[in-house]
PDB file of C-alpha atoms and ligand atoms in Angstrom:
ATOM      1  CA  UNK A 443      80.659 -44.541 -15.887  1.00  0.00           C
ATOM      2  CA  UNK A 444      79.725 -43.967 -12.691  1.00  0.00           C
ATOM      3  CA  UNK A 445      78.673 -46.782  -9.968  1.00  0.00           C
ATOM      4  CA  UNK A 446      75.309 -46.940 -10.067  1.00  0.00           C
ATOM      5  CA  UNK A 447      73.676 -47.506  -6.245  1.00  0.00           C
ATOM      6  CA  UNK A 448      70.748 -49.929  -5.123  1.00  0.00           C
ATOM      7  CA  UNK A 449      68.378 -47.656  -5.506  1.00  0.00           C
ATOM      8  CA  UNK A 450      69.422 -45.878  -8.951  1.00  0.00           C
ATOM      9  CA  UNK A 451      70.468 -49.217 -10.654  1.00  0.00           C
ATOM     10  CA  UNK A 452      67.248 -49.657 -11.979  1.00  0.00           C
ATOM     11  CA  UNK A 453      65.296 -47.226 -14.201  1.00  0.00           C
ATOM     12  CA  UNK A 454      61.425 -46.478 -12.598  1.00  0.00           C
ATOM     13  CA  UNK A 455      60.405 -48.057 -15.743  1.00  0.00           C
ATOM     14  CA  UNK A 456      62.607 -51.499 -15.205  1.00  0.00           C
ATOM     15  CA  UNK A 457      61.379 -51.462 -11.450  1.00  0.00           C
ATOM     16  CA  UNK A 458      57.874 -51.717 -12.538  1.00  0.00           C
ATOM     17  CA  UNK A 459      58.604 -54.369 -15.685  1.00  0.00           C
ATOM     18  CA  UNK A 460      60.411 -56.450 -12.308  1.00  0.00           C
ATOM     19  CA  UNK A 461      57.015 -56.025 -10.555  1.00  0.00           C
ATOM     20  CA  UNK A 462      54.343 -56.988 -13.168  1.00  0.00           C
ATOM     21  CA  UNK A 463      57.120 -60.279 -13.694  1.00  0.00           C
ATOM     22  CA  UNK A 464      56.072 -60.984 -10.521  1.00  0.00           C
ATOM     23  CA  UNK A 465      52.856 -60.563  -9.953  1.00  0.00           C
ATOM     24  CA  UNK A 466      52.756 -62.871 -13.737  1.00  0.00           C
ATOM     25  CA  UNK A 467      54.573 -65.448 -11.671  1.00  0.00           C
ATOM     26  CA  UNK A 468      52.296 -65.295  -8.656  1.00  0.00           C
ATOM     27  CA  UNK A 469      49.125 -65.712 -10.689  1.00  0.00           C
ATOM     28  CA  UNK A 470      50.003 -69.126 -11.136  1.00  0.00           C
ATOM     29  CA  UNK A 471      51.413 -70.218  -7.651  1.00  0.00           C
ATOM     30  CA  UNK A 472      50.551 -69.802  -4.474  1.00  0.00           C
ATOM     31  CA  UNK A 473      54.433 -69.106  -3.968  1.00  0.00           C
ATOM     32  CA  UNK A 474      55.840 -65.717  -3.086  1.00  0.00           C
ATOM     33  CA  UNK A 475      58.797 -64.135  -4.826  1.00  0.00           C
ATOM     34  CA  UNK A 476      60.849 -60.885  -4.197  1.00  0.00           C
ATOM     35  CA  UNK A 477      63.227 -58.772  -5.324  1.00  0.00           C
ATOM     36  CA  UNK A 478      65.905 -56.784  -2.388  1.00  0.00           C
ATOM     37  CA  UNK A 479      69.045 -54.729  -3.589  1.00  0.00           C
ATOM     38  CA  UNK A 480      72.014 -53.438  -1.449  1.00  0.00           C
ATOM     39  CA  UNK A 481      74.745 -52.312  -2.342  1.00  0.00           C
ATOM     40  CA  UNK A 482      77.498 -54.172  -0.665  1.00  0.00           C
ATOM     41  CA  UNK A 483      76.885 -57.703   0.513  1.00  0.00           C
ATOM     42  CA  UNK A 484      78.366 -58.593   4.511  1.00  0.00           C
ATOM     43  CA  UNK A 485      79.771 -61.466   4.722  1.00  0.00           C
ATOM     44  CA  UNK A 486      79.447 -65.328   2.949  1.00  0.00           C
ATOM     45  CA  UNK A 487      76.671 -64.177   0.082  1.00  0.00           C
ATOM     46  CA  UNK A 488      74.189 -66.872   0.788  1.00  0.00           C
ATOM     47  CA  UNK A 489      74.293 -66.322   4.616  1.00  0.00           C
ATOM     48  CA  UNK A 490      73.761 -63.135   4.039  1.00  0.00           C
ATOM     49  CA  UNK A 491      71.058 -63.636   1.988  1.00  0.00           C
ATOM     50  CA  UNK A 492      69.499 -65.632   4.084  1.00  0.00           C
ATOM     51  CA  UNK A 493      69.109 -62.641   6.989  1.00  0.00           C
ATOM     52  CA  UNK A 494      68.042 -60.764   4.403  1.00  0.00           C
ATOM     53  CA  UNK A 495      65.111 -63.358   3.789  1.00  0.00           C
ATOM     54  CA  UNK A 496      64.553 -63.249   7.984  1.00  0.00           C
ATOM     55  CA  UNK A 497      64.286 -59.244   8.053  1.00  0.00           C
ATOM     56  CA  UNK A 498      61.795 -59.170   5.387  1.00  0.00           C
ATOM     57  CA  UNK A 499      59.560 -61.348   7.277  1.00  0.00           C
ATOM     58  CA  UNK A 500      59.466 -63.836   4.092  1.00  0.00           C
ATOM     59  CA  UNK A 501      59.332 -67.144   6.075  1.00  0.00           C
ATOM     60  CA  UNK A 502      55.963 -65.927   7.431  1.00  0.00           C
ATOM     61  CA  UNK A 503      54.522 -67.616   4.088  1.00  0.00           C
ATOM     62  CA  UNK A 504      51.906 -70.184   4.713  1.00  0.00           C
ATOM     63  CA  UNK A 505      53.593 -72.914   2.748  1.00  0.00           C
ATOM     64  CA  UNK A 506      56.955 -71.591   3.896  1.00  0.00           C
ATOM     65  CA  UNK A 507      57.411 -71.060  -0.241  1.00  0.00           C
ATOM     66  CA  UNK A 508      59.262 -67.774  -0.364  1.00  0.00           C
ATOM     67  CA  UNK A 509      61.690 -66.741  -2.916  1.00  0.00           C
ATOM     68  CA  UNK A 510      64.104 -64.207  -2.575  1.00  0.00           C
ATOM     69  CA  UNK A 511      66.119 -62.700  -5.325  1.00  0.00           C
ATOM     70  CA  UNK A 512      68.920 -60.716  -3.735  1.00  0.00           C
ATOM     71  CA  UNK A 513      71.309 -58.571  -5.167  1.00  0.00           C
ATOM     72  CA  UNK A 514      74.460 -56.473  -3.903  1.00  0.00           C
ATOM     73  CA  UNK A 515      74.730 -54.213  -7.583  1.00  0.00           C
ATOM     74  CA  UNK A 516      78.209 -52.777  -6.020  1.00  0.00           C
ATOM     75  CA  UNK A 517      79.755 -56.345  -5.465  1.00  0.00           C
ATOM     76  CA  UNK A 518      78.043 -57.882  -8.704  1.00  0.00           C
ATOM     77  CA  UNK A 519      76.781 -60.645  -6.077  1.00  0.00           C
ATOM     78  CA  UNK A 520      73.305 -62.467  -5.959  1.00  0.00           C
ATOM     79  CA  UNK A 521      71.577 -64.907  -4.929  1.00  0.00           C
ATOM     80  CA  UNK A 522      68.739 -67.023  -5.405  1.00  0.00           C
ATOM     81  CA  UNK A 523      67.146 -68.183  -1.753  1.00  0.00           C
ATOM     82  CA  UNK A 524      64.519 -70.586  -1.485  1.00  0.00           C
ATOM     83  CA  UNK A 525      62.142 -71.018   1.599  1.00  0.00           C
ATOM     84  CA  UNK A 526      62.607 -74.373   3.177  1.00  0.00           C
ATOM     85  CA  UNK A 527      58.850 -75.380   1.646  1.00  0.00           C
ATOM     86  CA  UNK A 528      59.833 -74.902  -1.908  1.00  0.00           C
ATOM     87  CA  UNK A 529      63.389 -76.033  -1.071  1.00  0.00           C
ATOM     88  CA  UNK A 530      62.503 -79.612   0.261  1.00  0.00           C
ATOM     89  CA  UNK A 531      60.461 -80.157  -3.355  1.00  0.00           C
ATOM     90  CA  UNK A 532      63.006 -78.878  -5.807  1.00  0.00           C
ATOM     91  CA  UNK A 533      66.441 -80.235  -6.392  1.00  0.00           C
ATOM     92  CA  UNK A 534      69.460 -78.871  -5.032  1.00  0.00           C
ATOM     93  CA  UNK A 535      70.308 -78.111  -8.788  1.00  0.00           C
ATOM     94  CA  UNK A 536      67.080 -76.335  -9.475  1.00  0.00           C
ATOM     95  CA  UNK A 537      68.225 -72.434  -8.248  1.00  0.00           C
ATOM     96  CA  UNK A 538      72.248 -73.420  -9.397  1.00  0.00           C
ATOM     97  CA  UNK A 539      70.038 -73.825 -13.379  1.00  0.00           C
ATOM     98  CA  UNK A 540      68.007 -70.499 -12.437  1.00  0.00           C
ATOM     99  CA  UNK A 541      71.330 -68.695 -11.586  1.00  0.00           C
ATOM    100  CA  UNK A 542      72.827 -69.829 -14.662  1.00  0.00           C
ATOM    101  CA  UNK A 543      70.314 -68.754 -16.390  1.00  0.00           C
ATOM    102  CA  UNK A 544      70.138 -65.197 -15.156  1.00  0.00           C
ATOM    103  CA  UNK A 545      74.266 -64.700 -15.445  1.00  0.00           C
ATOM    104  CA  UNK A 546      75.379 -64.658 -18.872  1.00  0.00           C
ATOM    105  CA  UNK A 547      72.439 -61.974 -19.294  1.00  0.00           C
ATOM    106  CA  UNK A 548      73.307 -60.510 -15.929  1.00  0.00           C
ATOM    107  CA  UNK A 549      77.342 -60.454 -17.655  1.00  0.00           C
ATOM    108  CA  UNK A 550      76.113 -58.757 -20.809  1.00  0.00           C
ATOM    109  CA  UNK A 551      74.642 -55.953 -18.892  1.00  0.00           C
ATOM    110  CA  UNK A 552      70.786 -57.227 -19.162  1.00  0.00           C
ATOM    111  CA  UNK A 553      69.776 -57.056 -15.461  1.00  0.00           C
ATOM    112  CA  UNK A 554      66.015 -56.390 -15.597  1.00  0.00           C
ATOM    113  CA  UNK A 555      65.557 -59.083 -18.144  1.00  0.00           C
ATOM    114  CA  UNK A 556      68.155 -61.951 -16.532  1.00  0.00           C
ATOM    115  CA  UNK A 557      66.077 -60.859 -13.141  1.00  0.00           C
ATOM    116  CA  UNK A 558      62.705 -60.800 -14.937  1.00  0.00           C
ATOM    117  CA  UNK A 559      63.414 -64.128 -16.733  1.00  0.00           C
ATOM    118  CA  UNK A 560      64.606 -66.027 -13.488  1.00  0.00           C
ATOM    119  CA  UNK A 561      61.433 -64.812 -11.989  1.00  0.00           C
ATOM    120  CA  UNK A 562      59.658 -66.656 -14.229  1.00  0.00           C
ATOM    121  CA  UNK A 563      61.532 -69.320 -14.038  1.00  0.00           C
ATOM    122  CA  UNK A 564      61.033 -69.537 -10.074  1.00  0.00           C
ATOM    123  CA  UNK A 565      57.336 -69.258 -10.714  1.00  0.00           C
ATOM    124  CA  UNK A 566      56.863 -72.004 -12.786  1.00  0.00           C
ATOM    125  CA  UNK A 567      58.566 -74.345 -10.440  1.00  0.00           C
ATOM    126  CA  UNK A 568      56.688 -72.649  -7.651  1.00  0.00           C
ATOM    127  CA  UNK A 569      53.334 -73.529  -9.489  1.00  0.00           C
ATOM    128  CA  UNK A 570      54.307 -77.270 -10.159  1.00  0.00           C
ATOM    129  CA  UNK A 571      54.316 -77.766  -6.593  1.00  0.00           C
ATOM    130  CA  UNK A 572      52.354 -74.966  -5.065  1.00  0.00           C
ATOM    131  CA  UNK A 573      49.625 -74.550  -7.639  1.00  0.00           C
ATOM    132  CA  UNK A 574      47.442 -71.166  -7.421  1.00  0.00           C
ATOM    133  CA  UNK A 575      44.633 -71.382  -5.086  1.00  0.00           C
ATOM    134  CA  UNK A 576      41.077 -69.407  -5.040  1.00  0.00           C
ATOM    135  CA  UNK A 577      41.517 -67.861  -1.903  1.00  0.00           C
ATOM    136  CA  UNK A 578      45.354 -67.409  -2.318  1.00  0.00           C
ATOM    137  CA  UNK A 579      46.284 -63.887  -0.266  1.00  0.00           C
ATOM    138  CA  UNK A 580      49.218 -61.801  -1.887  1.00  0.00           C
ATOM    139  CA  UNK A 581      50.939 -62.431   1.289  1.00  0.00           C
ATOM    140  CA  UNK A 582      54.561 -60.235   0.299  1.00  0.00           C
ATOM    141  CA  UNK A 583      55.088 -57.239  -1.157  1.00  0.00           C
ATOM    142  CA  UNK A 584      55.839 -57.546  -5.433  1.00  0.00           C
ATOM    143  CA  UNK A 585      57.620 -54.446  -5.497  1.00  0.00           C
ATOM    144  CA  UNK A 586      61.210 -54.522  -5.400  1.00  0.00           C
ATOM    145  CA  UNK A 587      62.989 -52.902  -1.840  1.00  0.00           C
ATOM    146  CA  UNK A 588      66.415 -51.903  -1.075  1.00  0.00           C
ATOM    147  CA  UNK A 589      68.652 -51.638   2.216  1.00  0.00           C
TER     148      UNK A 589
HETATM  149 CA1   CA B1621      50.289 -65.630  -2.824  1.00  0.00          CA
HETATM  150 CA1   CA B1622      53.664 -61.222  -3.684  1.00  0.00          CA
END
């Protein structure tokens, strides 16, 4: 089989069952979560991840409570990064039990539903601490992007 790139990994109709996970997630929370593919990661993952975060413009949240689901597909890498708002509330162990979570599924081949259910993970934690407001503003994009 060939390598499947960033931008061909997922099926139009997986990209759009990723979206509507997280604009389920956001109805709760005030939190913001995305979804960014490459394919190779540069460099330590989490670093790396955490420019990613920067170029998206994700710590322009409010409540600095931006999640970022990142994923190299050609290096079978991701990571889970957590704005430092959401960070300081949930324990260091929180996104380690997300990311095992998403990997056995993400092993067996089951991307879009290890991604889709980690997503809802995140947004139920996000909600605990950064319930849904009235006059909450969709504030980043839900659709997933790719570099
Ligand atoms: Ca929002
Ligand atoms: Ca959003």
């Amino acid at each position: 089989m060939a390598e499947q790139k960033a931008k061909d990994f997922f099926s139009e109709e997986e990209k759009l069952a990723i979206r509507d996970a997280i604009v389920a997630a956001e109805k709760n929370t005030s939190g913001e979560i995305r979804v960014h593919m490459e394919n190779h990661c540069k460099g330590d993952a989490v670093k790396h991840a955490e420019k990613v975060f920067a170029r998206l413009g994700m710590q322009k949240t409010g409540e600095r409570n931006g999640v970022l689901f990142y994923l190299a597909v050609l290096d079978r890498t991701f990571v889970i990064y957590g704005d430092v708002g959401i960070h300081d509330k949930v324990k260091d162990d929180f996104w380690d039990s997300v990311r095992d979570h998403m990997l056995p599924l993400f092993k067996q081949g089951h991307f879009c539903k290890g991604l889709c259910e980690g997503i809802h993970l995140a947004g139920a934690k996000l909600c605990e601490h950064f319930p849904h407001r009235d006059d909450d503003v969709d504030e980043l994009s839900n659709d997933v992007s790719f570099s």
